[in-house]
mmCIF file of C-alpha atoms in Angstrom:
data_model
loop_
_atom_site.group_PDB
_atom_site.id
_atom_site.type_symbol
_atom_site.label_atom_id
_atom_site.label_comp_id
_atom_site.label_asym_id
_atom_site.label_seq_id
_atom_site.Cartn_x
_atom_site.Cartn_y
_atom_site.Cartn_z
ATOM 1 C CA MET A 1 -1.288 13.499 -28.691
ATOM 2 C CA SER A 2 -2.324 17.126 -28.996
ATOM 3 C CA LYS A 3 -2.376 18.754 -25.569
ATOM 4 C CA ALA A 4 -5.028 21.178 -26.856
ATOM 5 C CA SER A 5 -7.642 18.438 -27.212
ATOM 6 C CA VAL A 6 -7.146 15.416 -24.996
ATOM 7 C CA THR A 7 -9.739 12.864 -23.903
ATOM 8 C CA ILE A 8 -9.068 11.228 -20.543
ATOM 9 C CA GLY A 9 -10.866 7.966 -19.820
ATOM 10 C CA LEU A 10 -11.444 6.807 -16.240
ATOM 11 C CA LEU A 11 -11.137 3.050 -16.381
ATOM 12 C CA ARG A 12 -13.451 0.468 -14.916
ATOM 13 C CA GLU A 13 -11.269 -1.646 -12.605
ATOM 14 C CA GLY A 14 -10.914 -5.141 -14.015
ATOM 15 C CA LYS A 15 -8.563 -6.867 -11.594
ATOM 16 C CA ILE A 16 -9.907 -9.647 -9.352
ATOM 17 C CA PRO A 17 -10.478 -9.276 -6.423
ATOM 18 C CA VAL A 18 -12.313 -6.092 -7.313
ATOM 19 C CA ASP A 19 -10.998 -2.706 -6.236
ATOM 20 C CA ARG A 20 -13.563 -0.011 -5.445
ATOM 21 C CA ARG A 21 -11.110 2.893 -5.469
ATOM 22 C CA VAL A 22 -10.972 5.503 -8.214
ATOM 23 C CA ALA A 23 -8.029 7.634 -9.292
ATOM 24 C CA ILE A 24 -10.238 10.693 -9.985
ATOM 25 C CA PRO A 25 -13.534 11.122 -8.081
ATOM 26 C CA PRO A 26 -16.502 12.864 -9.774
ATOM 27 C CA GLU A 27 -15.935 16.420 -8.449
ATOM 28 C CA HIS A 28 -12.240 16.215 -9.302
ATOM 29 C CA ALA A 29 -13.082 15.045 -12.845
ATOM 30 C CA ARG A 30 -15.239 18.133 -13.310
ATOM 31 C CA ARG A 31 -12.384 20.309 -11.997
ATOM 32 C CA VAL A 32 -10.026 18.837 -14.591
ATOM 33 C CA MET A 33 -12.293 19.977 -17.425
ATOM 34 C CA GLU A 34 -12.692 23.427 -15.859
ATOM 35 C CA GLN A 35 -8.960 23.799 -15.237
ATOM 36 C CA PHE A 36 -7.832 22.569 -18.673
ATOM 37 C CA PRO A 37 -9.996 23.881 -21.525
ATOM 38 C CA GLY A 38 -10.015 21.408 -24.411
ATOM 39 C CA VAL A 39 -9.595 18.417 -22.101
ATOM 40 C CA ARG A 40 -12.537 16.048 -21.994
ATOM 41 C CA VAL A 41 -13.045 13.449 -19.243
ATOM 42 C CA VAL A 42 -15.252 10.379 -19.638
ATOM 43 C CA ALA A 43 -15.914 7.541 -17.208
ATOM 44 C CA GLN A 44 -16.196 3.913 -18.260
ATOM 45 C CA LYS A 45 -19.383 2.481 -16.782
ATOM 46 C CA SER A 46 -18.780 0.507 -13.590
ATOM 47 C CA GLU A 47 -20.887 -1.196 -10.956
ATOM 48 C CA ILE A 48 -18.086 -1.567 -8.410
ATOM 49 C CA ARG A 49 -16.711 1.942 -7.886
ATOM 50 C CA CYS A 50 -17.149 3.592 -4.498
ATOM 51 C CA TYR A 51 -18.872 6.366 -6.479
ATOM 52 C CA GLU A 52 -21.891 5.381 -8.539
ATOM 53 C CA ASP A 53 -21.994 6.200 -12.237
ATOM 54 C CA ALA A 54 -24.750 8.715 -11.514
ATOM 55 C CA ALA A 55 -22.309 10.771 -9.421
ATOM 56 C CA TYR A 56 -20.124 11.266 -12.498
ATOM 57 C CA GLU A 57 -23.123 12.117 -14.658
ATOM 58 C CA LYS A 58 -24.197 14.698 -12.090
ATOM 59 C CA GLU A 59 -20.825 16.445 -12.518
ATOM 60 C CA GLY A 60 -21.180 16.452 -16.314
ATOM 61 C CA ILE A 61 -18.862 13.511 -16.964
ATOM 62 C CA PRO A 62 -20.177 11.334 -19.832
ATOM 63 C CA LEU A 63 -20.471 7.602 -19.202
ATOM 64 C CA VAL A 64 -19.131 5.288 -21.889
ATOM 65 C CA ASP A 65 -18.929 1.543 -22.502
ATOM 66 C CA SER A 66 -15.680 1.683 -24.462
ATOM 67 C CA VAL A 67 -12.615 3.873 -23.923
ATOM 68 C CA GLU A 68 -11.148 3.152 -27.380
ATOM 69 C CA ASP A 69 -11.469 6.815 -28.372
ATOM 70 C CA CYS A 70 -9.561 8.149 -25.335
ATOM 71 C CA ASP A 71 -5.970 9.357 -25.434
ATOM 72 C CA VAL A 72 -5.092 8.873 -21.765
ATOM 73 C CA LEU A 73 -6.502 6.023 -19.672
ATOM 74 C CA ILE A 74 -6.408 6.347 -15.889
ATOM 75 C CA GLY A 75 -7.009 3.494 -13.460
ATOM 76 C CA VAL A 76 -5.790 2.253 -10.092
ATOM 77 C CA LYS A 77 -4.732 -1.398 -10.217
ATOM 78 C CA GLU A 78 -3.170 -3.395 -13.064
ATOM 79 C CA VAL A 79 -5.196 -3.452 -16.268
ATOM 80 C CA PRO A 80 -5.962 -7.049 -17.354
ATOM 81 C CA VAL A 81 -3.825 -7.956 -20.361
ATOM 82 C CA ALA A 82 -6.917 -8.721 -22.458
ATOM 83 C CA ASP A 83 -8.223 -5.174 -21.862
ATOM 84 C CA LEU A 84 -5.112 -3.280 -23.008
ATOM 85 C CA ILE A 85 -5.597 -0.954 -25.997
ATOM 86 C CA PRO A 86 -2.557 -0.480 -28.263
ATOM 87 C CA GLU A 87 -0.718 2.859 -28.458
ATOM 88 C CA LYS A 88 -2.583 4.509 -25.587
ATOM 89 C CA THR A 89 -1.101 6.279 -22.558
ATOM 90 C CA TYR A 90 -1.945 4.483 -19.318
ATOM 91 C CA PHE A 91 -1.632 5.506 -15.665
ATOM 92 C CA PHE A 92 -1.929 2.742 -13.053
ATOM 93 C CA PHE A 93 0.014 0.759 -10.445
ATOM 94 C CA SER A 94 1.691 -1.865 -12.640
ATOM 95 C CA HIS A 95 3.690 -3.720 -9.942
ATOM 96 C CA THR A 96 6.458 -4.473 -12.428
ATOM 97 C CA ILE A 97 9.445 -2.366 -11.314
ATOM 98 C CA LYS A 98 10.676 -5.067 -8.909
ATOM 99 C CA LYS A 99 10.356 -7.670 -11.706
ATOM 100 C CA GLN A 100 7.303 -9.215 -10.078
ATOM 101 C CA PRO A 101 6.900 -12.569 -11.875
ATOM 102 C CA TYR A 102 3.100 -12.442 -11.869
ATOM 103 C CA ASN A 103 3.082 -9.246 -13.990
ATOM 104 C CA ARG A 104 5.769 -10.126 -16.529
ATOM 105 C CA LYS A 105 3.139 -10.827 -19.222
ATOM 106 C CA LEU A 106 1.536 -7.437 -18.547
ATOM 107 C CA LEU A 107 4.748 -5.485 -19.200
ATOM 108 C CA GLN A 108 5.568 -7.673 -22.207
ATOM 109 C CA GLU A 109 2.225 -6.777 -23.778
ATOM 110 C CA ILE A 110 2.617 -3.087 -22.925
ATOM 111 C CA VAL A 111 5.904 -3.016 -24.831
ATOM 112 C CA LYS A 112 4.534 -5.141 -27.683
ATOM 113 C CA GLN A 113 1.457 -2.939 -28.101
ATOM 114 C CA LYS A 114 3.510 0.280 -28.030
ATOM 115 C CA ILE A 115 1.663 1.527 -24.960
ATOM 116 C CA THR A 116 3.045 4.391 -22.886
ATOM 117 C CA LEU A 117 2.975 3.316 -19.239
ATOM 118 C CA VAL A 118 3.247 5.819 -16.410
ATOM 119 C CA ASP A 119 3.314 4.094 -13.024
ATOM 120 C CA TYR A 120 2.076 5.988 -9.952
ATOM 121 C CA GLU A 121 4.827 4.348 -7.912
ATOM 122 C CA THR A 122 7.495 5.994 -10.063
ATOM 123 C CA LEU A 123 6.055 9.531 -10.039
ATOM 124 C CA THR A 124 8.678 11.504 -8.097
ATOM 125 C CA ASP A 125 9.788 15.064 -7.542
ATOM 126 C CA GLN A 126 13.258 16.329 -8.455
ATOM 127 C CA ASN A 127 14.625 14.982 -5.151
ATOM 128 C CA GLY A 128 13.366 11.488 -5.857
ATOM 129 C CA LYS A 129 10.521 11.632 -3.350
ATOM 130 C CA ARG A 130 7.263 9.959 -4.351
ATOM 131 C CA ILE A 131 4.504 12.423 -5.184
ATOM 132 C CA ILE A 132 1.391 10.273 -4.964
ATOM 133 C CA ALA A 133 0.432 7.212 -2.940
ATOM 134 C CA PHE A 134 -2.304 5.542 -0.945
ATOM 135 C CA GLY A 135 0.144 4.917 1.917
ATOM 136 C CA ARG A 136 -1.546 6.935 4.639
ATOM 137 C CA TRP A 137 -4.764 4.985 4.144
ATOM 138 C CA ALA A 138 -2.971 1.641 4.186
ATOM 139 C CA GLY A 139 -1.526 2.665 7.554
ATOM 140 C CA ILE A 140 -4.862 3.834 8.934
ATOM 141 C CA VAL A 141 -6.773 0.714 7.929
ATOM 142 C CA GLY A 142 -3.902 -1.652 8.751
ATOM 143 C CA ALA A 143 -3.448 -0.352 12.313
ATOM 144 C CA TYR A 144 -7.213 -0.391 12.881
ATOM 145 C CA ASN A 145 -7.331 -3.972 11.648
ATOM 146 C CA GLY A 146 -4.486 -4.894 13.992
ATOM 147 C CA ILE A 147 -6.422 -3.627 17.005
ATOM 148 C CA TYR A 148 -9.619 -5.222 15.654
ATOM 149 C CA THR A 149 -7.761 -8.544 15.433
ATOM 150 C CA PHE A 150 -6.448 -8.360 18.996
ATOM 151 C CA GLY A 151 -9.922 -7.572 20.315
ATOM 152 C CA LYS A 152 -11.365 -10.477 18.371
ATOM 153 C CA ARG A 153 -8.636 -12.939 19.368
ATOM 154 C CA TYR A 154 -9.154 -12.326 23.087
ATOM 155 C CA ASN A 155 -12.867 -11.468 22.909
ATOM 156 C CA LEU A 156 -12.196 -8.049 24.477
ATOM 157 C CA PHE A 157 -14.306 -5.815 22.243
ATOM 158 C CA HIS A 158 -16.043 -5.929 18.905
ATOM 159 C CA LEU A 159 -15.410 -3.307 16.240
ATOM 160 C CA ARG A 160 -17.061 -2.857 12.892
ATOM 161 C CA ARG A 161 -14.779 -3.723 10.019
ATOM 162 C CA ALA A 162 -13.251 -0.691 8.320
ATOM 163 C CA HIS A 163 -15.071 -1.425 5.053
ATOM 164 C CA GLU A 164 -18.373 -1.378 6.943
ATOM 165 C CA CYS A 165 -17.746 2.276 7.872
ATOM 166 C CA PHE A 166 -18.860 4.959 5.427
ATOM 167 C CA ASP A 167 -15.632 6.953 5.749
ATOM 168 C CA PHE A 168 -12.797 7.806 8.133
ATOM 169 C CA ASP A 169 -15.029 9.947 10.341
ATOM 170 C CA ASP A 170 -17.345 6.987 10.754
ATOM 171 C CA LEU A 171 -14.374 4.716 11.468
ATOM 172 C CA ARG A 172 -13.189 7.064 14.215
ATOM 173 C CA SER A 173 -16.530 6.632 15.955
ATOM 174 C CA GLU A 174 -15.431 3.032 16.663
ATOM 175 C CA PHE A 175 -12.326 4.123 18.594
ATOM 176 C CA GLY A 176 -14.300 4.618 21.803
ATOM 177 C CA LYS A 177 -15.166 0.900 21.878
ATOM 178 C CA VAL A 178 -11.513 -0.072 22.215
ATOM 179 C CA ASN A 179 -10.721 -1.184 25.758
ATOM 180 C CA LEU A 180 -7.213 -2.630 25.772
ATOM 181 C CA PRO A 181 -5.361 -4.097 28.740
ATOM 182 C CA PRO A 182 -1.788 -2.801 29.253
ATOM 183 C CA VAL A 183 -0.496 -4.308 26.021
ATOM 184 C CA LYS A 184 2.653 -3.315 24.176
ATOM 185 C CA ILE A 185 2.562 -2.622 20.436
ATOM 186 C CA ILE A 186 5.490 -2.332 18.063
ATOM 187 C CA LEU A 187 5.172 -0.182 14.947
ATOM 188 C CA THR A 188 7.994 -0.519 12.396
ATOM 189 C CA GLY A 189 8.699 2.118 9.783
ATOM 190 C CA GLY A 190 8.805 5.880 9.403
ATOM 191 C CA GLY A 191 6.999 6.914 6.215
ATOM 192 C CA ARG A 192 3.435 7.811 5.196
ATOM 193 C CA VAL A 193 2.122 4.372 6.088
ATOM 194 C CA THR A 194 3.618 4.602 9.568
ATOM 195 C CA LYS A 195 2.162 8.063 10.124
ATOM 196 C CA GLY A 196 -1.283 6.792 9.109
ATOM 197 C CA ALA A 197 -0.958 3.941 11.604
ATOM 198 C CA MET A 198 0.043 6.385 14.347
ATOM 199 C CA GLU A 199 -3.074 8.466 13.678
ATOM 200 C CA VAL A 200 -5.152 5.454 14.671
ATOM 201 C CA LEU A 201 -3.115 4.346 17.689
ATOM 202 C CA MET A 202 -2.995 7.846 19.143
ATOM 203 C CA GLY A 203 -6.636 8.402 18.249
ATOM 204 C CA MET A 204 -7.443 5.364 20.368
ATOM 205 C CA GLY A 205 -5.531 6.884 23.292
ATOM 206 C CA ILE A 206 -2.598 4.486 23.090
ATOM 207 C CA ARG A 207 0.461 6.262 24.444
ATOM 208 C CA LYS A 208 3.732 6.446 22.535
ATOM 209 C CA VAL A 209 6.938 5.515 24.385
ATOM 210 C CA SER A 210 10.576 5.340 23.319
ATOM 211 C CA PRO A 211 12.114 2.058 22.118
ATOM 212 C CA ARG A 212 14.204 1.910 25.297
ATOM 213 C CA GLN A 213 11.211 2.484 27.575
ATOM 214 C CA PHE A 214 9.330 -0.191 25.640
ATOM 215 C CA VAL A 215 11.920 -2.820 26.509
ATOM 216 C CA GLU A 216 12.933 -1.659 29.994
ATOM 217 C CA GLU A 217 9.770 -0.359 31.651
ATOM 218 C CA HIS A 218 6.435 -1.757 32.793
ATOM 219 C CA PHE A 219 3.240 0.177 32.098
ATOM 220 C CA ASP A 220 -0.286 -0.043 33.522
ATOM 221 C CA PHE A 221 -1.807 1.156 30.238
ATOM 222 C CA PRO A 222 -1.417 0.257 26.544
ATOM 223 C CA VAL A 223 1.633 1.713 24.821
ATOM 224 C CA PHE A 224 3.340 1.604 21.434
ATOM 225 C CA ALA A 225 6.878 2.279 20.255
ATOM 226 C CA GLN A 226 7.814 3.285 16.739
ATOM 227 C CA LEU A 227 10.989 1.635 15.461
ATOM 228 C CA ASN A 228 13.096 2.909 12.586
ATOM 229 C CA ALA A 229 15.661 0.710 10.843
ATOM 230 C CA ARG A 230 18.427 1.819 13.223
ATOM 231 C CA ASN A 231 16.452 0.466 16.181
ATOM 232 C CA TYR A 232 16.432 -3.132 14.975
ATOM 233 C CA ASN A 233 19.473 -3.508 12.681
ATOM 234 C CA VAL A 234 23.175 -3.373 13.552
ATOM 235 C CA ARG A 235 26.325 -3.561 11.478
ATOM 236 C CA LYS A 236 27.912 -6.995 11.499
ATOM 237 C CA ASP A 237 31.284 -5.426 12.314
ATOM 238 C CA LYS A 238 29.700 -3.521 15.249
ATOM 239 C CA THR A 239 30.578 -0.074 13.861
ATOM 240 C CA ALA A 240 28.071 2.803 13.904
ATOM 241 C CA PHE A 241 24.772 2.482 12.047
ATOM 242 C CA SER A 242 24.471 4.513 8.854
ATOM 243 C CA ARG A 243 20.991 4.967 7.393
ATOM 244 C CA ASN A 244 22.265 5.594 3.864
ATOM 245 C CA GLN A 245 24.544 2.598 4.003
ATOM 246 C CA PHE A 246 21.740 0.394 5.336
ATOM 247 C CA TYR A 247 19.681 1.111 2.235
ATOM 248 C CA THR A 248 22.580 0.851 -0.240
ATOM 249 C CA GLU A 249 24.499 -2.058 1.352
ATOM 250 C CA PRO A 250 22.000 -3.947 3.531
ATOM 251 C CA GLN A 251 24.108 -7.111 3.385
ATOM 252 C CA LEU A 252 26.532 -5.472 5.874
ATOM 253 C CA PHE A 253 23.847 -5.532 8.565
ATOM 254 C CA GLU A 254 22.095 -8.080 10.757
ATOM 255 C CA GLY A 255 18.786 -7.878 12.564
ATOM 256 C CA SER A 256 18.460 -7.051 16.266
ATOM 257 C CA PHE A 257 14.672 -7.096 16.647
ATOM 258 C CA LEU A 258 14.299 -9.950 19.152
ATOM 259 C CA PRO A 259 14.456 -7.869 22.359
ATOM 260 C CA TYR A 260 11.271 -6.129 21.196
ATOM 261 C CA ALA A 261 9.570 -9.410 20.255
ATOM 262 C CA ARG A 262 10.053 -10.552 23.857
ATOM 263 C CA HIS A 263 7.933 -7.658 25.125
ATOM 264 C CA ALA A 264 5.399 -6.930 22.355
ATOM 265 C CA ASP A 265 1.882 -8.315 22.134
ATOM 266 C CA ILE A 266 1.078 -6.792 18.726
ATOM 267 C CA LEU A 267 3.327 -6.030 15.756
ATOM 268 C CA ILE A 268 2.185 -3.534 13.137
ATOM 269 C CA ALA A 269 4.690 -3.741 10.275
ATOM 270 C CA THR A 270 4.923 -0.823 7.845
ATOM 271 C CA ALA A 271 8.679 -0.660 7.121
ATOM 272 C CA TYR A 272 9.942 -1.055 3.557
ATOM 273 C CA TRP A 273 12.005 -4.219 3.167
ATOM 274 C CA ALA A 274 14.376 -5.319 0.410
ATOM 275 C CA PRO A 275 15.319 -8.975 -0.077
ATOM 276 C CA ALA A 276 19.014 -8.219 0.625
ATOM 277 C CA ALA A 277 18.157 -6.716 4.023
ATOM 278 C CA PRO A 278 18.025 -8.701 7.271
ATOM 279 C CA VAL A 279 14.683 -10.280 8.126
ATOM 280 C CA LEU A 280 12.806 -8.995 11.157
ATOM 281 C CA PHE A 281 12.878 -12.439 12.736
ATOM 282 C CA THR A 282 12.899 -16.095 11.710
ATOM 283 C CA ARG A 283 10.501 -18.981 12.115
ATOM 284 C CA GLU A 284 12.919 -20.422 14.697
ATOM 285 C CA ASP A 285 12.705 -17.167 16.660
ATOM 286 C CA MET A 286 8.904 -17.460 16.656
ATOM 287 C CA MET A 287 9.143 -20.931 18.167
ATOM 288 C CA GLN A 288 11.002 -19.690 21.249
ATOM 289 C CA ASP A 289 9.052 -19.561 24.520
ATOM 290 C CA ASP A 290 9.917 -15.892 25.053
ATOM 291 C CA PHE A 291 8.592 -14.768 21.639
ATOM 292 C CA LYS A 292 5.543 -12.862 22.887
ATOM 293 C CA ILE A 293 3.895 -11.411 19.757
ATOM 294 C CA ALA A 294 0.410 -12.885 19.312
ATOM 295 C CA VAL A 295 -1.012 -10.626 16.575
ATOM 296 C CA ILE A 296 0.798 -9.408 13.457
ATOM 297 C CA ALA A 297 -0.746 -6.754 11.230
ATOM 298 C CA ASP A 298 1.611 -6.957 8.245
ATOM 299 C CA ILE A 299 0.797 -3.867 6.215
ATOM 300 C CA THR A 300 3.860 -4.443 4.016
ATOM 301 C CA CYS A 301 2.513 -7.865 3.021
ATOM 302 C CA ASP A 302 5.855 -9.088 1.667
ATOM 303 C CA ILE A 303 5.162 -12.772 1.046
ATOM 304 C CA GLU A 304 7.983 -14.954 2.431
ATOM 305 C CA GLY A 305 9.747 -11.689 3.245
ATOM 306 C CA SER A 306 10.967 -10.189 6.516
ATOM 307 C CA ILE A 307 8.113 -11.766 8.534
ATOM 308 C CA PRO A 308 7.934 -15.570 8.095
ATOM 309 C CA SER A 309 4.271 -15.819 9.127
ATOM 310 C CA THR A 310 3.160 -13.808 6.088
ATOM 311 C CA LYS A 311 2.720 -16.891 3.908
ATOM 312 C CA ARG A 312 0.020 -15.377 1.705
ATOM 313 C CA PRO A 313 -2.104 -12.236 1.485
ATOM 314 C CA SER A 314 -5.408 -12.221 3.310
ATOM 315 C CA THR A 315 -8.480 -10.530 1.841
ATOM 316 C CA ILE A 316 -11.076 -8.000 2.907
ATOM 317 C CA ASP A 317 -13.635 -10.826 2.987
ATOM 318 C CA GLU A 318 -11.308 -13.128 4.948
ATOM 319 C CA PRO A 319 -8.900 -10.766 6.733
ATOM 320 C CA LEU A 320 -7.228 -13.155 9.174
ATOM 321 C CA TYR A 321 -5.419 -16.446 9.296
ATOM 322 C CA ASP A 322 -3.397 -18.215 11.950
ATOM 323 C CA TYR A 323 0.243 -19.194 11.549
ATOM 324 C CA ASN A 324 1.692 -22.199 13.352
ATOM 325 C CA PRO A 325 5.474 -21.757 13.560
ATOM 326 C CA SER A 326 6.069 -25.328 14.692
ATOM 327 C CA ASP A 327 5.113 -26.720 11.271
ATOM 328 C CA ASP A 328 5.274 -23.487 9.223
ATOM 329 C CA GLN A 329 1.636 -23.870 8.183
ATOM 330 C CA VAL A 330 -1.328 -21.535 7.799
ATOM 331 C CA GLU A 331 -4.435 -22.532 9.747
ATOM 332 C CA ASN A 332 -7.947 -21.179 10.181
ATOM 333 C CA PRO A 333 -7.994 -17.986 12.266
ATOM 334 C CA LEU A 334 -8.372 -17.987 16.046
ATOM 335 C CA THR A 335 -8.196 -21.778 16.338
ATOM 336 C CA ASP A 336 -5.245 -22.309 18.688
ATOM 337 C CA GLU A 337 -3.789 -20.110 21.423
ATOM 338 C CA GLY A 338 -0.307 -21.247 20.458
ATOM 339 C CA ASN A 339 -0.715 -19.818 16.938
ATOM 340 C CA ILE A 340 0.003 -16.289 15.825
ATOM 341 C CA THR A 341 -2.893 -14.451 14.202
ATOM 342 C CA VAL A 342 -1.982 -12.632 10.988
ATOM 343 C CA MET A 343 -3.721 -9.786 9.148
ATOM 344 C CA ALA A 344 -2.042 -9.351 5.745
ATOM 345 C CA ILE A 345 -4.607 -7.712 3.465
ATOM 346 C CA ASP A 346 -2.748 -6.431 0.391
ATOM 347 C CA ASN A 347 -5.272 -3.780 -0.677
ATOM 348 C CA LEU A 348 -6.005 -2.078 2.648
ATOM 349 C CA PRO A 349 -6.960 1.382 1.275
ATOM 350 C CA CYS A 350 -9.952 -0.276 -0.443
ATOM 351 C CA GLU A 351 -11.623 -0.566 2.950
ATOM 352 C CA LEU A 352 -11.907 3.240 3.080
ATOM 353 C CA ALA A 353 -12.230 3.635 -0.667
ATOM 354 C CA ARG A 354 -13.910 7.057 -0.653
ATOM 355 C CA ASP A 355 -11.347 8.776 1.579
ATOM 356 C CA ALA A 356 -8.436 7.093 -0.191
ATOM 357 C CA SER A 357 -9.807 8.116 -3.591
ATOM 358 C CA GLU A 358 -10.428 11.714 -2.492
ATOM 359 C CA SER A 359 -6.873 12.335 -1.315
ATOM 360 C CA PHE A 360 -5.333 10.444 -4.257
ATOM 361 C CA GLY A 361 -7.484 12.351 -6.747
ATOM 362 C CA GLU A 362 -6.562 15.680 -5.161
ATOM 363 C CA THR A 363 -2.854 15.003 -5.633
ATOM 364 C CA LEU A 364 -3.355 13.683 -9.148
ATOM 365 C CA VAL A 365 -5.299 16.776 -10.236
ATOM 366 C CA GLU A 366 -3.066 19.281 -8.468
ATOM 367 C CA LYS A 367 0.413 17.853 -9.068
ATOM 368 C CA ILE A 368 0.400 15.253 -11.862
ATOM 369 C CA LEU A 369 -2.105 16.290 -14.536
ATOM 370 C CA PRO A 370 -0.644 19.831 -14.906
ATOM 371 C CA GLU A 371 2.660 18.161 -15.850
ATOM 372 C CA LEU A 372 0.951 15.740 -18.254
ATOM 373 C CA LEU A 373 -1.242 18.353 -19.889
ATOM 374 C CA GLY A 374 1.457 21.026 -19.871
ATOM 375 C CA ASP A 375 5.088 20.779 -20.916
ATOM 376 C CA ASP A 376 6.223 18.412 -18.121
ATOM 377 C CA GLU A 377 8.428 21.297 -16.987
ATOM 378 C CA HIS A 378 9.787 19.371 -13.989
ATOM 379 C CA GLY A 379 10.241 16.049 -15.783
ATOM 380 C CA VAL A 380 7.685 14.303 -13.574
ATOM 381 C CA ILE A 381 6.054 12.321 -16.387
ATOM 382 C CA GLN A 382 9.321 11.583 -18.139
ATOM 383 C CA ARG A 383 10.888 10.119 -14.978
ATOM 384 C CA ALA A 384 7.829 7.946 -14.320
ATOM 385 C CA THR A 385 7.407 6.549 -17.837
ATOM 386 C CA ILE A 386 8.411 2.871 -17.841
ATOM 387 C CA ALA A 387 7.723 2.084 -21.483
ATOM 388 C CA THR A 388 6.793 3.992 -24.619
ATOM 389 C CA GLU A 389 6.677 3.415 -28.396
ATOM 390 C CA GLY A 390 7.558 -0.238 -28.104
ATOM 391 C CA HIS A 391 10.568 -0.102 -25.778
ATOM 392 C CA LEU A 392 11.553 0.488 -22.170
ATOM 393 C CA THR A 393 12.779 3.941 -21.281
ATOM 394 C CA GLU A 394 16.429 4.419 -20.332
ATOM 395 C CA LYS A 395 15.658 4.646 -16.598
ATOM 396 C CA PHE A 396 13.879 1.287 -16.684
ATOM 397 C CA ALA A 397 16.181 -0.524 -19.094
ATOM 398 C CA TYR A 398 17.123 -2.826 -16.195
ATOM 399 C CA LEU A 399 13.740 -4.511 -16.779
ATOM 400 C CA GLN A 400 14.759 -5.743 -20.245
ATOM 401 C CA ASP A 401 15.693 -9.254 -19.105
ATOM 402 C CA TYR A 402 12.386 -9.407 -17.213
ATOM 403 C CA VAL A 403 10.498 -8.437 -20.394
ATOM 404 C CA ASP A 404 12.564 -10.880 -22.436
ATOM 405 C CA GLY A 405 11.609 -13.683 -20.066
ATOM 406 C CA ARG A 406 15.199 -14.379 -19.004
#
């Protein structure tokens, strides 16, 4: 691929359910061509994007039916196997690096068709920190949906759904409708997703308190506490908590979340969880009389993971379901006071597709494309390349048994 003359194709999203986000919005696409002479950007025609085709045309981006002639193909979600084009360079979220069973065939075909795959999730700086993500928007929408769910469950207030709002500014106009009793909210995590969730909670006037205050004190107003891993995990041998050790040897730890569950009305879960780590709580815990949580907004959406009520993802069209811990079954939402109401949408940023696309596109154009279209001076593209020329790269060789079907 000659860097002097590259054609970038913006893919029409083909995954079902549909995703309205774009990796590069219209104005950003124009900027790419201005910033990199010799680079051409085209957009595959689409009726589902949050930006209409006409918006790309207005910025001088040609619309095409086929992207066969492009060198680099940029999307958001997994490309359907039937749509893959051999020997192209693709950028998208492949959801393969944890050996997800449902995407094995996708990675097998990528290797077979000698495709170069660069996964957004693996784009990191020299310190290993992720460069690009939709995390903030998942946190914003997820926390909003958690409060929406509580209001709906107890018929306290009625908010528009996030996807019914034009953008984040419009969403914020709903905050004034929130009238919560003195509830207690737990927010787990400490990354971008957590910070996005805090933007919403604090924007609604919900006061932040310390984990100790949360458990020990009574409040006459709604509060939330943010918990990091050290707040709800302890070493089995009772020695001091080590953050690094928790992430490298999670089997040495056990969960200590239950004191918070006895005081919280709402749980907003944003913390990364690995299968070897302790669960947040068990189904048996949820069956105890003093387990107080009534609404769970599981932004992590780890199915059968750290939160036993997350039995399946929910959708933007059907955002809620009830979980009955006594028989471990999912039921229709808001049908029984003894149930726990779950919001587990797995594509939350889609609800604010324009804002999410704007910030994602800005990072892609400013920090990723200069590496791709230059000399990859900082190794950003090299580190993020999962497969190329018919084989896995050295960094991702651990996926070989996954690709082989073993």
